[in-house]
Short mmCIF file of C-alpha atoms and ligand atoms in Angstrom, two decimals:
data_model
loop_
_atom_site.label_atom_id
_atom_site.label_comp_id
_atom_site.label_asym_id
_atom_site.label_seq_id
_atom_site.Cartn_x
_atom_site.Cartn_y
_atom_site.Cartn_z
CA MET H 1 59.90 -84.30 -0.34
CA ALA H 2 61.39 -81.31 -0.64
CA GLN H 3 59.79 -78.17 1.08
CA ASN H 4 58.54 -75.49 -1.45
CA THR H 5 60.61 -71.89 -1.02
CA LEU H 6 59.11 -68.75 -1.59
CA ILE H 7 60.56 -66.57 -4.08
CA VAL H 8 58.86 -63.23 -3.13
CA SER H 9 59.70 -61.06 -5.61
CA ASN H 10 58.79 -57.23 -3.69
CA TRP H 11 59.25 -54.69 -7.31
CA LYS H 12 57.71 -51.75 -5.43
CA MET H 13 57.09 -48.81 -6.76
CA ASN H 14 59.23 -49.58 -9.80
CA LEU H 15 59.23 -50.80 -13.24
CA ASN H 16 56.99 -49.60 -15.91
CA LEU H 17 54.65 -51.54 -18.76
CA ILE H 18 57.42 -52.00 -20.69
CA SER H 19 59.85 -53.33 -18.48
CA ALA H 20 57.32 -55.32 -16.17
CA LYS H 21 56.04 -57.06 -20.02
CA LYS H 22 60.08 -57.87 -20.29
CA LEU H 23 61.02 -59.30 -17.63
CA ILE H 24 57.77 -61.30 -16.99
CA SER H 25 58.60 -62.40 -20.50
CA LYS H 26 62.63 -63.63 -18.76
CA LEU H 27 60.69 -65.44 -16.19
CA LYS H 28 58.15 -67.61 -17.63
CA ALA H 29 61.43 -68.73 -20.39
CA LEU H 30 63.05 -70.31 -16.76
CA LYS H 31 63.01 -73.78 -16.62
CA ILE H 32 62.39 -73.80 -12.29
CA SER H 33 61.75 -76.16 -9.79
CA LYS H 34 58.45 -77.13 -8.45
CA ASN H 35 59.72 -76.59 -5.31
CA ILE H 36 59.33 -73.36 -5.73
CA LYS H 37 57.36 -70.90 -5.36
CA ASN H 38 57.79 -67.45 -7.55
CA ILE H 39 56.04 -64.84 -6.24
CA VAL H 40 56.16 -61.09 -8.22
CA CYS H 41 54.40 -58.56 -6.36
CA PRO H 42 53.87 -55.62 -9.04
CA GLN H 43 52.61 -51.58 -8.16
CA TYR H 44 48.81 -51.58 -8.22
CA LEU H 45 48.73 -50.40 -11.90
CA LEU H 46 50.57 -52.93 -13.11
CA ILE H 47 48.69 -55.94 -11.51
CA PRO H 48 46.23 -56.69 -14.20
CA HIS H 49 48.29 -56.42 -16.90
CA VAL H 50 51.07 -58.86 -15.14
CA LYS H 51 47.77 -61.50 -14.18
CA ASP H 52 47.37 -61.33 -18.11
CA LEU H 53 50.75 -61.79 -18.69
CA ILE H 54 51.52 -64.68 -15.96
CA LYS H 55 48.56 -66.60 -17.26
CA SER H 56 49.78 -70.48 -17.83
CA SER H 57 53.00 -69.82 -16.18
CA GLN H 58 53.78 -71.10 -12.99
CA ILE H 59 54.32 -67.43 -11.81
CA LEU H 60 51.58 -66.33 -8.61
CA LEU H 61 50.62 -63.09 -7.88
CA GLY H 62 51.05 -60.80 -4.59
CA ALA H 63 49.70 -57.09 -4.22
CA GLN H 64 52.40 -54.96 -2.27
CA ASP H 65 49.91 -53.71 0.40
CA CYS H 66 45.78 -53.64 1.23
CA HIS H 67 43.24 -51.02 2.89
CA PHE H 68 42.50 -53.05 6.25
CA GLU H 69 38.60 -52.30 4.71
CA GLU H 70 37.22 -54.12 2.16
CA LYS H 71 35.50 -50.66 0.49
CA GLY H 72 35.09 -47.02 1.43
CA PRO H 73 36.40 -42.93 1.77
CA TYR H 74 40.10 -43.92 1.81
CA THR H 75 41.25 -41.75 -1.19
CA GLY H 76 44.15 -43.43 -2.63
CA ASP H 77 43.62 -47.26 -1.06
CA SER H 78 43.07 -50.39 -2.41
CA SER H 79 40.29 -53.27 -1.71
CA ILE H 80 41.56 -56.33 -0.99
CA VAL H 81 38.04 -57.65 -2.94
CA LEU H 82 39.85 -56.11 -6.27
CA ILE H 83 43.59 -57.05 -5.24
CA LYS H 84 41.93 -60.67 -4.86
CA GLU H 85 39.59 -60.18 -8.34
CA PHE H 86 42.83 -59.07 -9.52
CA GLY H 87 44.39 -62.85 -9.39
CA CYS H 88 46.63 -61.63 -6.03
CA LYS H 89 47.35 -64.43 -4.48
CA TYR H 90 49.22 -63.17 -2.08
CA VAL H 91 49.39 -59.32 -0.12
CA ILE H 92 52.80 -58.37 1.87
CA VAL H 93 51.52 -56.61 5.05
CA GLY H 94 53.41 -54.20 7.06
CA HIS H 95 56.00 -53.27 5.25
CA SER H 96 58.62 -51.00 7.17
CA GLU H 97 58.27 -48.90 4.48
CA ARG H 98 54.73 -48.59 4.89
CA ARG H 99 55.26 -48.12 8.57
CA ALA H 100 57.70 -45.51 8.44
CA PHE H 101 55.93 -43.00 5.20
CA HIS H 102 52.28 -43.78 5.58
CA LYS H 103 52.19 -44.38 9.65
CA GLU H 104 51.16 -47.84 9.33
CA GLU H 105 50.58 -49.00 13.25
CA ASN H 106 50.93 -52.41 13.93
CA LEU H 107 47.22 -52.20 15.31
CA HIS H 108 46.36 -51.25 11.04
CA ILE H 109 48.39 -54.05 9.90
CA ARG H 110 46.42 -56.86 12.25
CA ASN H 111 43.46 -55.67 10.91
CA LYS H 112 45.26 -56.29 7.51
CA ILE H 113 45.87 -59.47 8.26
CA ASP H 114 42.14 -59.94 8.81
CA ILE H 115 40.27 -58.91 6.17
CA ALA H 116 43.54 -60.29 3.82
CA ILE H 117 42.31 -63.90 5.07
CA LYS H 118 38.77 -63.19 4.72
CA ASN H 119 39.01 -63.33 1.37
CA SER H 120 41.24 -65.75 0.98
CA VAL H 121 44.65 -64.02 0.24
CA ILE H 122 47.50 -65.10 2.01
CA PRO H 123 49.23 -62.66 4.46
CA ILE H 124 53.41 -61.98 3.90
CA VAL H 125 53.93 -60.40 7.18
CA CYS H 126 56.65 -57.84 7.44
CA VAL H 127 58.63 -57.77 11.24
CA GLY H 128 61.65 -55.95 11.90
CA GLU H 129 63.87 -53.81 14.05
CA SER H 130 65.50 -50.34 12.88
CA TYR H 131 69.58 -50.41 13.72
CA LEU H 132 69.25 -48.74 17.11
CA LEU H 133 68.03 -51.06 18.45
CA ARG H 134 69.59 -53.81 16.83
CA GLN H 135 72.71 -52.50 18.35
CA LYS H 136 71.04 -51.39 22.17
CA GLY H 137 70.19 -55.74 21.32
CA SER H 138 66.12 -54.66 21.82
CA TYR H 139 65.70 -56.44 18.58
CA LEU H 140 63.79 -59.44 19.74
CA LYS H 141 61.72 -57.71 22.60
CA PHE H 142 60.77 -55.76 19.52
CA ILE H 143 60.39 -58.14 16.56
CA PHE H 144 57.90 -59.47 19.75
CA LYS H 145 56.01 -56.71 19.72
CA GLN H 146 55.32 -56.87 16.29
CA LEU H 147 54.59 -60.26 16.15
CA ASP H 148 52.16 -59.86 19.71
CA GLU H 149 50.09 -56.96 18.44
CA CYS H 150 49.70 -58.11 14.35
CA ILE H 151 49.47 -61.32 14.34
CA PRO H 152 45.83 -63.47 15.17
CA LYS H 153 45.38 -66.09 16.99
CA LYS H 154 45.40 -69.80 16.27
CA MET H 155 45.83 -69.04 12.42
CA GLY H 156 46.24 -71.40 9.60
CA GLN H 157 49.43 -71.48 8.16
CA LEU H 158 51.91 -68.17 8.55
CA ILE H 159 54.42 -66.90 6.33
CA VAL H 160 56.70 -64.01 8.26
CA ALA H 161 59.70 -61.86 6.93
CA TYR H 162 62.22 -61.14 8.53
CA GLU H 163 63.21 -57.66 6.74
CA PRO H 164 65.99 -56.41 9.20
CA ILE H 165 65.76 -52.34 8.33
CA TRP H 166 69.64 -51.89 8.37
CA SER H 167 69.75 -53.89 5.79
CA ILE H 168 66.58 -53.21 3.43
CA GLY H 169 68.80 -51.36 0.43
CA THR H 170 72.02 -51.16 2.56
CA GLY H 171 74.34 -54.15 0.98
CA LEU H 172 73.98 -55.05 5.05
CA VAL H 173 73.16 -58.58 5.70
CA PRO H 174 72.91 -59.79 9.24
CA SER H 175 75.22 -62.96 9.61
CA VAL H 176 73.66 -66.42 9.89
CA ASP H 177 73.52 -66.88 13.19
CA ASP H 178 71.60 -63.90 13.33
CA ILE H 179 68.65 -65.26 11.11
CA ILE H 180 68.92 -67.96 12.76
CA GLU H 181 68.47 -66.77 16.19
CA VAL H 182 65.17 -64.38 15.12
CA LYS H 183 63.81 -67.22 13.09
CA GLU H 184 64.23 -69.46 16.63
CA SER H 185 63.04 -66.83 18.69
CA CYS H 186 60.01 -66.07 16.61
CA LYS H 187 58.95 -69.24 16.37
CA GLY H 188 58.53 -69.89 19.55
CA PHE H 189 57.09 -66.44 20.07
CA LEU H 190 54.39 -67.75 17.91
CA LYS H 191 54.05 -71.12 18.70
CA LYS H 192 53.93 -69.78 22.66
CA ASN H 193 51.52 -66.58 22.38
CA LYS H 194 49.60 -67.91 19.25
CA LYS H 195 49.45 -71.23 19.26
CA ILE H 196 50.69 -71.18 15.91
CA GLU H 197 53.31 -74.35 14.13
CA ASP H 198 52.76 -73.76 10.80
CA ILE H 199 55.30 -70.64 9.50
CA LYS H 200 57.07 -69.84 6.69
CA PHE H 201 59.75 -67.93 7.28
CA LEU H 202 61.48 -65.46 5.00
CA TYR H 203 65.00 -63.66 5.10
CA GLY H 204 64.57 -60.02 3.70
CA GLY H 205 67.33 -57.34 2.85
CA SER H 206 69.83 -56.96 0.34
CA VAL H 207 69.75 -60.49 -0.63
CA ASN H 208 70.93 -61.02 -3.99
CA SER H 209 72.29 -64.00 -6.04
CA LYS H 210 75.42 -64.27 -4.17
CA ASN H 211 73.68 -64.31 -0.37
CA PHE H 212 70.94 -66.25 -1.08
CA PHE H 213 72.48 -69.44 -1.66
CA GLU H 214 73.82 -69.78 1.98
CA ILE H 215 70.98 -68.12 3.78
CA ARG H 216 68.87 -70.65 2.58
CA GLU H 217 71.16 -72.96 3.41
CA LYS H 218 72.78 -72.47 6.90
CA CYS H 219 69.72 -70.15 8.17
CA LYS H 220 67.04 -73.12 6.45
CA VAL H 221 64.68 -70.25 6.14
CA ASP H 222 61.64 -70.98 3.14
CA GLY H 223 62.48 -68.58 1.49
CA ALA H 224 63.24 -64.56 1.11
CA LEU H 225 61.14 -61.32 0.08
CA ILE H 226 63.71 -59.66 -2.83
CA GLY H 227 63.16 -56.35 -3.57
CA GLY H 228 66.48 -54.12 -5.77
CA ALA H 229 67.43 -57.98 -6.88
CA SER H 230 63.72 -58.63 -8.64
CA LEU H 231 64.15 -56.01 -10.18
CA LEU H 232 67.31 -57.17 -12.08
CA GLU H 233 66.78 -59.92 -15.06
CA LYS H 234 70.18 -61.95 -14.38
CA GLU H 235 69.80 -61.66 -10.33
CA ILE H 236 66.56 -62.90 -9.37
CA SER H 237 66.69 -65.98 -12.19
CA ASN H 238 69.90 -67.32 -10.90
CA ILE H 239 67.95 -66.61 -7.92
CA LEU H 240 65.51 -68.98 -9.36
CA LYS H 241 67.16 -71.97 -11.31
CA GLY H 242 68.82 -72.55 -8.15
CA ASP H 243 68.97 -76.14 -6.76
CA PHE H 244 66.55 -76.20 -3.93
P1 13P B 301 65.99 -55.42 -0.74
O1 13P B 301 66.46 -56.24 -1.11
O2 13P B 301 66.34 -53.50 -1.66
O3 13P B 301 67.43 -54.76 0.32
O4 13P B 301 64.92 -55.07 -0.48
C1 13P B 301 64.03 -55.86 0.81
C2 13P B 301 62.89 -56.15 1.01
O5 13P B 301 62.84 -54.26 1.38
C3 13P B 301 61.89 -56.29 -0.03
O6 13P B 301 60.84 -56.01 0.65
#
């Protein structure tokens, strides 16, 4: 039986209520394979609306982040408890934009993963190197450190999203060989050091309807984490309508 493919739309801080409603109604009208998990991650204020809009559809809801505590004096943050209450089955953690603009360290991300698992929300853990580290050839060492410090030992199923920072929003995509190298290396590292075998590996960074199918087919990734193209009805529809 075909494996599930995860198509995760990370809307980031985009779309208003009207444009979100429009996009969701288009996505709902698509006929997509049962093997695809279509996961949409809107910004927090849109989540309750999207929760209502996706009722009786195949679309699943995710959040773009959560705090590492369930409650407390954390102005501006959102709790995993509320995220779950509003129907999110997934939460993205450790995105490079959170690491860069909110100074998130691996330890924060580790705690976010723990709190997500405790609340039965599935974390999608982002890792990925800068252009400088790629040039220097030390990208695997960097990614291994991220995995080592972020991932608890002996998790059940784990979803890792490899998003090289230099690829996000730039139109630059690593070669097939580069993605395969990172995928195999991450799986090997996690198996050896964390005893985790059940790993879903996503690729993210300038994914669109033109490059996705080659990445999926040749790299045998389990899906994609998509930013810009997930906001464009035609782009995301063409990806979701693919024959997996
Ligand atoms: P783009 O698809 O816009 O490059 O963004 C990738 C990303 O950061 C998804 O989380």
